[in-house]
Amino acid sequence: MHTIAIVNIIWFLLALCFIVAFCLYKFSLKLPNRLEDVFQDLIRYGKTKEPIKRPSRQRVFDVSKRCFIHFYAVSVMWNGLLLLFTIRSVVMSETLPDWLIDALCCLTGRPRDAWNELHLSILLLQVLLWVHSFRRLLECLFVSVFSNGVIHIVQYAFGMGYYVLLGLTVLCLNASLPQSGAVPLFKQLTWYHVIGTLLFIGASLLQHWSLSLLAKMRTDNSGKVKTLAHKMPCGGWFELVSCPHYLAELLIYVAMSVCCGCSSLTWWLVILYVLYNQALAAQLCHDYYRSKFETYPRQRKAFIPFVL
């Protein structure tokens, strides 16, 4: 009898938390007394905290939204390290470090020999994850113009650990993929690696363009910041949805699923989490825009064109 992998339980519970949070918010279901205040404080960040009244005791836990940069810095370093281990394993036939294999065995319940051979899909996913993290780090440093918004310290702590777990999850997938035997690494290349990479590039470009449009609303032609005020977004995919950058984030994870043949239950649980995490954030932004701007387009959806 197969036991359920711990990594699957973790992602299922994370997805479940955000499914419940999304439903509570979407359908205006209220929690009792102070629980509602805590709930609203935990699900909101940045501009979406503005519409709620927050007592001074809650503001103690505020962290500047500019600290988003820390998430991607941690991801670049951690997932860069994991990628280095993988490259050394593939090129120099070195085994992964014992502490790392022990962690992967704990998360998956699989024996150590499940990582004797690393699949091309795993190497590709690690490269894409590192590229995504590095791009987002550069965008936080040189493109995005952050307001004086805040996030909750719980959100900050979660964000610091998120990409660590995500990097380990990618390596966990190796245990569920068919072993390649003596097939050389690059002869494992298939059509879904190509399709997934192309989708990843397209989604990344969509996210970058969307973030650039948001930044341009706060800068002049020379790139100098002229305001930190929130303006009504328009142009590009903003004509279809309020948060195309959140849609692009989801598509990036779907692209990574395609790169491993859409066959990993673990990664579909990751996608389920990302779907509801981004849907909740997008719905909060969408409602903020609609309440702030009287001329906000009524046909515009929050997250998925023509659907949500």
C-alpha positions as a Markdown table, in Angstrom:
| # | Residue | x | y | z |
|---|---|---|---|---|
| 1 | Met | 0.0 | 0.0 | 0.0 |
| 2 | His | 1.5 | 3.3 | -1.1 |
| 3 | Thr | 1.5 | 6.1 | 1.5 |
| 4 | Ile | 0.7 | 9.7 | 0.5 |
| 5 | Ala | 3.9 | 11.7 | 0.0 |
| 6 | Ile | 4.4 | 14.5 | 2.6 |
| 7 | Val | 5.2 | 16.9 | -0.3 |
| 8 | Asn | 1.7 | 16.2 | -1.8 |
| 9 | Ile | 0.1 | 16.7 | 1.6 |
| 10 | Ile | 1.8 | 20.1 | 2.0 |
| 11 | Trp | 0.7 | 21.4 | -1.4 |
| 12 | Phe | -2.8 | 20.0 | -1.0 |
| 13 | Leu | -3.2 | 21.8 | 2.4 |
| 14 | Leu | -1.8 | 25.1 | 1.0 |
| 15 | Ala | -4.2 | 24.8 | -1.9 |
| 16 | Leu | -7.1 | 24.0 | 0.4 |
| 17 | Cys | -6.3 | 27.1 | 2.6 |
| 18 | Phe | -6.4 | 29.4 | -0.4 |
| 19 | Ile | -9.6 | 27.7 | -1.8 |
| 20 | Val | -11.3 | 28.4 | 1.5 |
| 21 | Ala | -10.0 | 31.9 | 1.7 |
| 22 | Phe | -11.0 | 32.7 | -1.9 |
| 23 | Cys | -14.5 | 31.3 | -1.3 |
| 24 | Leu | -14.9 | 33.2 | 2.0 |
| 25 | Tyr | -13.9 | 36.5 | 0.3 |
| 26 | Lys | -15.7 | 35.9 | -3.0 |
| 27 | Phe | -19.0 | 35.0 | -1.4 |
| 28 | Ser | -18.7 | 37.6 | 1.4 |
| 29 | Leu | -18.9 | 35.0 | 4.1 |
| 30 | Lys | -18.0 | 36.6 | 7.5 |
| 31 | Leu | -16.0 | 34.9 | 10.3 |
| 32 | Pro | -16.9 | 35.6 | 13.9 |
| 33 | Asn | -15.7 | 38.8 | 15.6 |
| 34 | Arg | -11.9 | 39.4 | 15.6 |
| 35 | Leu | -11.3 | 36.4 | 13.4 |
| 36 | Glu | -12.7 | 38.4 | 10.5 |
| 37 | Asp | -10.2 | 41.2 | 11.1 |
| 38 | Val | -7.3 | 38.8 | 11.3 |
| 39 | Phe | -8.5 | 37.0 | 8.1 |
| 40 | Gln | -8.8 | 40.3 | 6.2 |
| 41 | Asp | -5.4 | 41.4 | 7.4 |
| 42 | Leu | -3.8 | 38.1 | 6.3 |
| 43 | Ile | -5.2 | 37.9 | 2.8 |
| 44 | Arg | -4.6 | 41.5 | 1.8 |
| 45 | Tyr | -1.4 | 43.3 | 1.0 |
| 46 | Gly | -0.4 | 46.6 | -0.6 |
| 47 | Lys | -3.2 | 48.7 | -1.9 |
| 48 | Thr | -5.9 | 46.2 | -1.0 |
| 49 | Lys | -5.3 | 46.9 | 2.7 |
| 50 | Glu | -6.4 | 50.5 | 2.3 |
| 51 | Pro | -10.2 | 49.9 | 2.3 |
| 52 | Ile | -10.2 | 48.1 | 5.7 |
| 53 | Lys | -9.9 | 49.7 | 9.1 |
| 54 | Arg | -6.9 | 48.2 | 10.9 |
| 55 | Pro | -6.4 | 48.8 | 14.6 |
| 56 | Ser | -2.9 | 49.8 | 15.8 |
| 57 | Arg | -2.2 | 46.4 | 17.2 |
| 58 | Gln | -2.4 | 44.9 | 13.7 |
| 59 | Arg | 0.0 | 47.5 | 12.3 |
| 60 | Val | 2.7 | 46.1 | 14.5 |
| 61 | Phe | 3.0 | 43.2 | 12.2 |
| 62 | Asp | 3.4 | 45.3 | 9.0 |
| 63 | Val | 6.4 | 44.8 | 6.7 |
| 64 | Ser | 7.2 | 47.0 | 3.7 |
| 65 | Lys | 6.0 | 45.6 | 0.4 |
| 66 | Arg | 9.4 | 46.5 | -0.9 |
| 67 | Cys | 10.6 | 43.4 | 0.9 |
| 68 | Phe | 9.2 | 41.3 | -1.9 |
| 69 | Ile | 12.8 | 41.5 | -3.3 |
| 70 | His | 13.9 | 39.3 | -0.5 |
| 71 | Phe | 11.8 | 36.4 | -1.8 |
| 72 | Tyr | 13.4 | 36.4 | -5.2 |
| 73 | Ala | 16.9 | 36.9 | -3.8 |
| 74 | Val | 16.5 | 33.8 | -1.6 |
| 75 | Ser | 15.1 | 31.9 | -4.6 |
| 76 | Val | 18.0 | 32.9 | -6.9 |
| 77 | Met | 20.5 | 31.7 | -4.3 |
| 78 | Trp | 18.7 | 28.6 | -3.1 |
| 79 | Asn | 17.5 | 27.3 | -6.4 |
| 80 | Gly | 20.8 | 28.3 | -8.0 |
| 81 | Leu | 22.5 | 26.0 | -5.5 |
| 82 | Leu | 20.1 | 23.2 | -6.2 |
| 83 | Leu | 20.7 | 23.7 | -10.0 |
| 84 | Leu | 24.5 | 23.5 | -9.4 |
| 85 | Phe | 24.1 | 20.2 | -7.6 |
| 86 | Thr | 22.0 | 18.9 | -10.5 |
| 87 | Ile | 24.5 | 20.0 | -13.1 |
| 88 | Arg | 27.4 | 18.4 | -11.2 |
| 89 | Ser | 25.3 | 15.2 | -10.9 |
| 90 | Val | 24.6 | 15.1 | -14.6 |
| 91 | Val | 27.9 | 16.3 | -16.0 |
| 92 | Met | 30.4 | 14.9 | -13.4 |
| 93 | Ser | 28.2 | 11.9 | -12.2 |
| 94 | Glu | 28.4 | 13.1 | -8.7 |
| 95 | Thr | 25.6 | 12.1 | -6.3 |
| 96 | Leu | 23.5 | 14.8 | -4.7 |
| 97 | Pro | 24.5 | 15.8 | -1.1 |
| 98 | Asp | 23.4 | 13.3 | 1.6 |
| 99 | Trp | 21.5 | 16.0 | 3.4 |
| 100 | Leu | 19.5 | 16.9 | 0.3 |
| 101 | Ile | 18.7 | 13.3 | -0.6 |
| 102 | Asp | 17.6 | 12.7 | 3.1 |
| 103 | Ala | 15.2 | 15.7 | 2.7 |
| 104 | Leu | 13.8 | 14.4 | -0.6 |
| 105 | Cys | 13.3 | 10.9 | 0.8 |
| 106 | Cys | 11.5 | 12.5 | 3.8 |
| 107 | Leu | 9.2 | 14.5 | 1.5 |
| 108 | Thr | 8.4 | 11.7 | -1.0 |
| 109 | Gly | 8.8 | 8.5 | 1.0 |
| 110 | Arg | 10.9 | 7.1 | -1.9 |
| 111 | Pro | 14.3 | 5.3 | -1.5 |
| 112 | Arg | 17.6 | 7.1 | -2.0 |
| 113 | Asp | 18.2 | 5.4 | -5.4 |
| 114 | Ala | 15.3 | 7.4 | -6.9 |
| 115 | Trp | 17.8 | 10.3 | -7.4 |
| 116 | Asn | 20.6 | 8.2 | -8.9 |
| 117 | Glu | 19.6 | 9.4 | -12.3 |
| 118 | Leu | 18.2 | 12.9 | -12.8 |
| 119 | His | 15.7 | 13.3 | -15.7 |
| 120 | Leu | 16.1 | 16.1 | -18.3 |
| 121 | Ser | 12.7 | 17.4 | -17.2 |
| 122 | Ile | 14.0 | 18.1 | -13.8 |
| 123 | Leu | 17.1 | 19.9 | -15.1 |
| 124 | Leu | 14.8 | 22.0 | -17.4 |
| 125 | Leu | 12.4 | 22.8 | -14.6 |
| 126 | Gln | 15.2 | 24.0 | -12.4 |
| 127 | Val | 16.6 | 26.2 | -15.1 |
| 128 | Leu | 13.2 | 27.7 | -15.7 |
| 129 | Leu | 12.6 | 28.3 | -12.0 |
| 130 | Trp | 15.9 | 30.0 | -11.6 |
| 131 | Val | 15.4 | 32.2 | -14.7 |
| 132 | His | 11.9 | 33.1 | -13.5 |
| 133 | Ser | 13.3 | 34.1 | -10.0 |
| 134 | Phe | 16.2 | 36.0 | -11.5 |
| 135 | Arg | 13.9 | 37.9 | -13.8 |
| 136 | Arg | 11.6 | 38.8 | -11.0 |
| 137 | Leu | 14.5 | 39.9 | -8.9 |
| 138 | Leu | 15.7 | 42.3 | -11.7 |
| 139 | Glu | 12.2 | 43.6 | -12.2 |
| 140 | Cys | 11.9 | 44.4 | -8.4 |
| 141 | Leu | 15.2 | 46.2 | -8.6 |
| 142 | Phe | 14.9 | 48.1 | -11.8 |
| 143 | Val | 11.3 | 48.0 | -13.2 |
| 144 | Ser | 8.7 | 48.0 | -10.5 |
| 145 | Val | 7.9 | 51.2 | -8.6 |
| 146 | Phe | 6.7 | 50.2 | -5.1 |
| 147 | Ser | 4.3 | 52.4 | -3.2 |
| 148 | Asn | 4.4 | 52.6 | 0.6 |
| 149 | Gly | 2.2 | 49.5 | 0.9 |
| 150 | Val | 2.8 | 46.8 | 3.4 |
| 151 | Ile | 2.5 | 43.1 | 3.8 |
| 152 | His | 1.8 | 41.0 | 7.0 |
| 153 | Ile | 4.8 | 39.5 | 8.7 |
| 154 | Val | 3.2 | 36.1 | 8.2 |
| 155 | Gln | 3.0 | 36.7 | 4.5 |
| 156 | Tyr | 6.7 | 37.7 | 4.6 |
| 157 | Ala | 7.7 | 34.6 | 6.5 |
| 158 | Phe | 5.7 | 32.4 | 4.1 |
| 159 | Gly | 7.3 | 34.1 | 1.1 |
| 160 | Met | 10.8 | 33.6 | 2.4 |
| 161 | Gly | 10.2 | 29.8 | 2.7 |
| 162 | Tyr | 8.0 | 29.4 | -0.4 |
| 163 | Tyr | 10.8 | 29.2 | -3.0 |
| 164 | Val | 12.8 | 26.9 | -0.8 |
| 165 | Leu | 10.0 | 24.4 | -0.7 |
| 166 | Leu | 9.3 | 24.9 | -4.4 |
| 167 | Gly | 12.9 | 24.1 | -5.3 |
| 168 | Leu | 12.8 | 20.9 | -3.2 |
| 169 | Thr | 9.5 | 20.0 | -4.9 |
| 170 | Val | 11.0 | 20.2 | -8.3 |
| 171 | Leu | 13.6 | 17.6 | -7.3 |
| 172 | Cys | 10.9 | 15.5 | -5.7 |
| 173 | Leu | 9.3 | 15.1 | -9.1 |
| 174 | Asn | 12.3 | 13.0 | -10.2 |
| 175 | Ala | 11.1 | 10.1 | -8.1 |
| 176 | Ser | 7.8 | 10.0 | -10.0 |
| 177 | Leu | 9.2 | 10.2 | -13.6 |
| 178 | Pro | 10.1 | 7.1 | -15.5 |
| 179 | Gln | 13.8 | 6.2 | -15.3 |
| 180 | Ser | 15.6 | 6.9 | -18.6 |
| 181 | Gly | 18.1 | 4.1 | -18.2 |
| 182 | Ala | 21.2 | 4.5 | -20.4 |
| 183 | Val | 19.6 | 7.2 | -22.6 |
| 184 | Pro | 21.9 | 10.2 | -22.8 |
| 185 | Leu | 20.4 | 13.3 | -21.2 |
| 186 | Phe | 19.8 | 15.4 | -24.3 |
| 187 | Lys | 18.4 | 12.5 | -26.2 |
| 188 | Gln | 15.6 | 12.6 | -23.7 |
| 189 | Leu | 14.4 | 15.8 | -25.3 |
| 190 | Thr | 10.8 | 15.6 | -26.4 |
| 191 | Trp | 8.1 | 17.8 | -28.0 |
| 192 | Tyr | 6.6 | 18.7 | -24.6 |
| 193 | His | 9.9 | 20.1 | -23.4 |
| 194 | Val | 9.9 | 22.5 | -26.4 |
| 195 | Ile | 6.2 | 23.4 | -26.1 |
| 196 | Gly | 6.5 | 24.0 | -22.3 |
| 197 | Thr | 9.6 | 26.2 | -22.8 |
| 198 | Leu | 7.8 | 28.3 | -25.5 |
| 199 | Leu | 4.8 | 28.7 | -23.2 |
| 200 | Phe | 7.1 | 29.7 | -20.4 |
| 201 | Ile | 8.8 | 32.3 | -22.5 |
| 202 | Gly | 5.4 | 33.7 | -23.7 |
| 203 | Ala | 4.0 | 33.9 | -20.1 |
| 204 | Ser | 7.2 | 35.5 | -18.9 |
| 205 | Leu | 7.0 | 38.2 | -21.6 |
| 206 | Leu | 3.3 | 38.8 | -20.7 |
| 207 | Gln | 4.2 | 39.2 | -17.0 |
| 208 | His | 7.2 | 41.5 | -17.8 |
| 209 | Trp | 5.1 | 43.7 | -20.2 |
| 210 | Ser | 2.3 | 44.0 | -17.6 |
| 211 | Leu | 4.6 | 44.9 | -14.8 |
| 212 | Ser | 6.3 | 47.5 | -17.1 |
| 213 | Leu | 2.9 | 49.1 | -17.9 |
| 214 | Leu | 2.2 | 49.4 | -14.2 |
| 215 | Ala | 5.6 | 51.0 | -13.6 |
| 216 | Lys | 5.1 | 53.4 | -16.4 |
| 217 | Met | 2.0 | 54.8 | -14.8 |
| 218 | Arg | 4.2 | 56.1 | -12.0 |
| 219 | Thr | 7.1 | 57.4 | -14.0 |
| 220 | Asp | 7.7 | 60.1 | -16.6 |
| 221 | Asn | 9.3 | 59.7 | -20.1 |
| 222 | Ser | 12.7 | 59.8 | -18.6 |
| 223 | Gly | 11.9 | 57.0 | -16.1 |
| 224 | Lys | 11.9 | 59.2 | -13.1 |
| 225 | Val | 9.2 | 58.4 | -10.5 |
| 226 | Lys | 6.6 | 61.2 | -10.5 |
| 227 | Thr | 3.9 | 59.6 | -8.2 |
| 228 | Leu | 3.3 | 56.6 | -6.0 |
| 229 | Ala | -0.5 | 56.9 | -6.4 |
| 230 | His | -2.5 | 54.0 | -7.7 |
| 231 | Lys | -4.0 | 54.7 | -11.2 |
| 232 | Met | -6.4 | 52.8 | -13.3 |
| 233 | Pro | -4.4 | 50.3 | -15.4 |
| 234 | Cys | -5.0 | 50.2 | -19.1 |
| 235 | Gly | -3.4 | 48.9 | -22.3 |
| 236 | Gly | -2.2 | 45.5 | -23.3 |
| 237 | Trp | -3.9 | 42.6 | -21.4 |
| 238 | Phe | -5.2 | 45.1 | -18.8 |
| 239 | Glu | -8.0 | 45.6 | -21.3 |
| 240 | Leu | -9.2 | 42.0 | -20.6 |
| 241 | Val | -8.3 | 41.5 | -16.9 |
| 242 | Ser | -7.3 | 43.6 | -14.0 |
| 243 | Cys | -4.2 | 41.5 | -13.2 |
| 244 | Pro | -2.6 | 40.0 | -16.3 |
| 245 | His | 0.6 | 39.6 | -14.3 |
| 246 | Tyr | -1.1 | 37.2 | -12.0 |
| 247 | Leu | -2.5 | 35.3 | -15.0 |
| 248 | Ala | 1.0 | 35.1 | -16.4 |
| 249 | Glu | 2.2 | 33.7 | -13.1 |
| 250 | Leu | -0.3 | 30.8 | -13.4 |
| 251 | Leu | 0.7 | 30.2 | -17.0 |
| 252 | Ile | 4.4 | 30.0 | -16.0 |
| 253 | Tyr | 3.5 | 27.1 | -13.6 |
| 254 | Val | 1.4 | 25.4 | -16.2 |
| 255 | Ala | 4.3 | 25.7 | -18.7 |
| 256 | Met | 6.5 | 23.9 | -16.2 |
| 257 | Ser | 3.9 | 21.2 | -15.9 |
| 258 | Val | 4.0 | 20.7 | -19.6 |
| 259 | Cys | 7.8 | 20.4 | -19.4 |
| 260 | Cys | 7.4 | 17.3 | -17.3 |
| 261 | Gly | 4.7 | 15.8 | -19.6 |
| 262 | Cys | 1.7 | 17.0 | -17.4 |
| 263 | Ser | 2.1 | 13.7 | -15.6 |
| 264 | Ser | 3.0 | 14.9 | -12.1 |
| 265 | Leu | 0.3 | 14.9 | -9.5 |
| 266 | Thr | 2.6 | 16.9 | -7.2 |
| 267 | Trp | 3.0 | 19.7 | -9.7 |
| 268 | Trp | -0.7 | 19.8 | -10.4 |
| 269 | Leu | -1.2 | 20.4 | -6.7 |
| 270 | Val | 1.3 | 23.2 | -6.9 |
| 271 | Ile | -0.7 | 24.6 | -9.8 |
| 272 | Leu | -3.9 | 24.3 | -7.8 |
| 273 | Tyr | -2.3 | 26.3 | -5.0 |
| 274 | Val | -1.1 | 29.0 | -7.5 |
| 275 | Leu | -4.5 | 29.2 | -9.2 |
| 276 | Tyr | -6.3 | 30.1 | -6.0 |
| 277 | Asn | -3.5 | 32.1 | -4.5 |
| 278 | Gln | -3.4 | 34.4 | -7.6 |
| 279 | Ala | -7.2 | 34.3 | -8.0 |
| 280 | Leu | -7.6 | 35.7 | -4.5 |
| 281 | Ala | -5.0 | 38.4 | -5.0 |
| 282 | Ala | -6.5 | 39.3 | -8.4 |
| 283 | Gln | -10.0 | 39.5 | -7.0 |
| 284 | Leu | -8.9 | 41.8 | -4.2 |
| 285 | Cys | -7.2 | 44.1 | -6.7 |
| 286 | His | -10.1 | 44.0 | -9.1 |
| 287 | Asp | -12.6 | 45.0 | -6.3 |
| 288 | Tyr | -10.2 | 47.8 | -5.2 |
| 289 | Tyr | -10.1 | 49.2 | -8.8 |
| 290 | Arg | -13.8 | 49.0 | -9.2 |
| 291 | Ser | -14.4 | 50.8 | -5.9 |
| 292 | Lys | -11.8 | 53.5 | -6.6 |
| 293 | Phe | -12.5 | 54.3 | -10.2 |
| 294 | Glu | -16.1 | 55.1 | -11.2 |
| 295 | Thr | -15.2 | 54.7 | -14.9 |
| 296 | Tyr | -13.6 | 51.3 | -14.4 |
| 297 | Pro | -14.7 | 49.0 | -17.3 |
| 298 | Arg | -17.5 | 46.7 | -16.1 |
| 299 | Gln | -16.7 | 44.0 | -18.7 |
| 300 | Arg | -13.1 | 43.6 | -17.5 |
| 301 | Lys | -12.6 | 40.4 | -15.5 |
| 302 | Ala | -10.2 | 40.0 | -12.5 |
| 303 | Phe | -7.9 | 37.2 | -13.5 |
| 304 | Ile | -9.0 | 35.0 | -16.4 |
| 305 | Pro | -10.3 | 36.6 | -19.6 |
| 306 | Phe | -14.1 | 36.3 | -19.9 |
| 307 | Val | -14.3 | 33.8 | -17.0 |
| 308 | Leu | -13.2 | 35.2 | -13.6 |
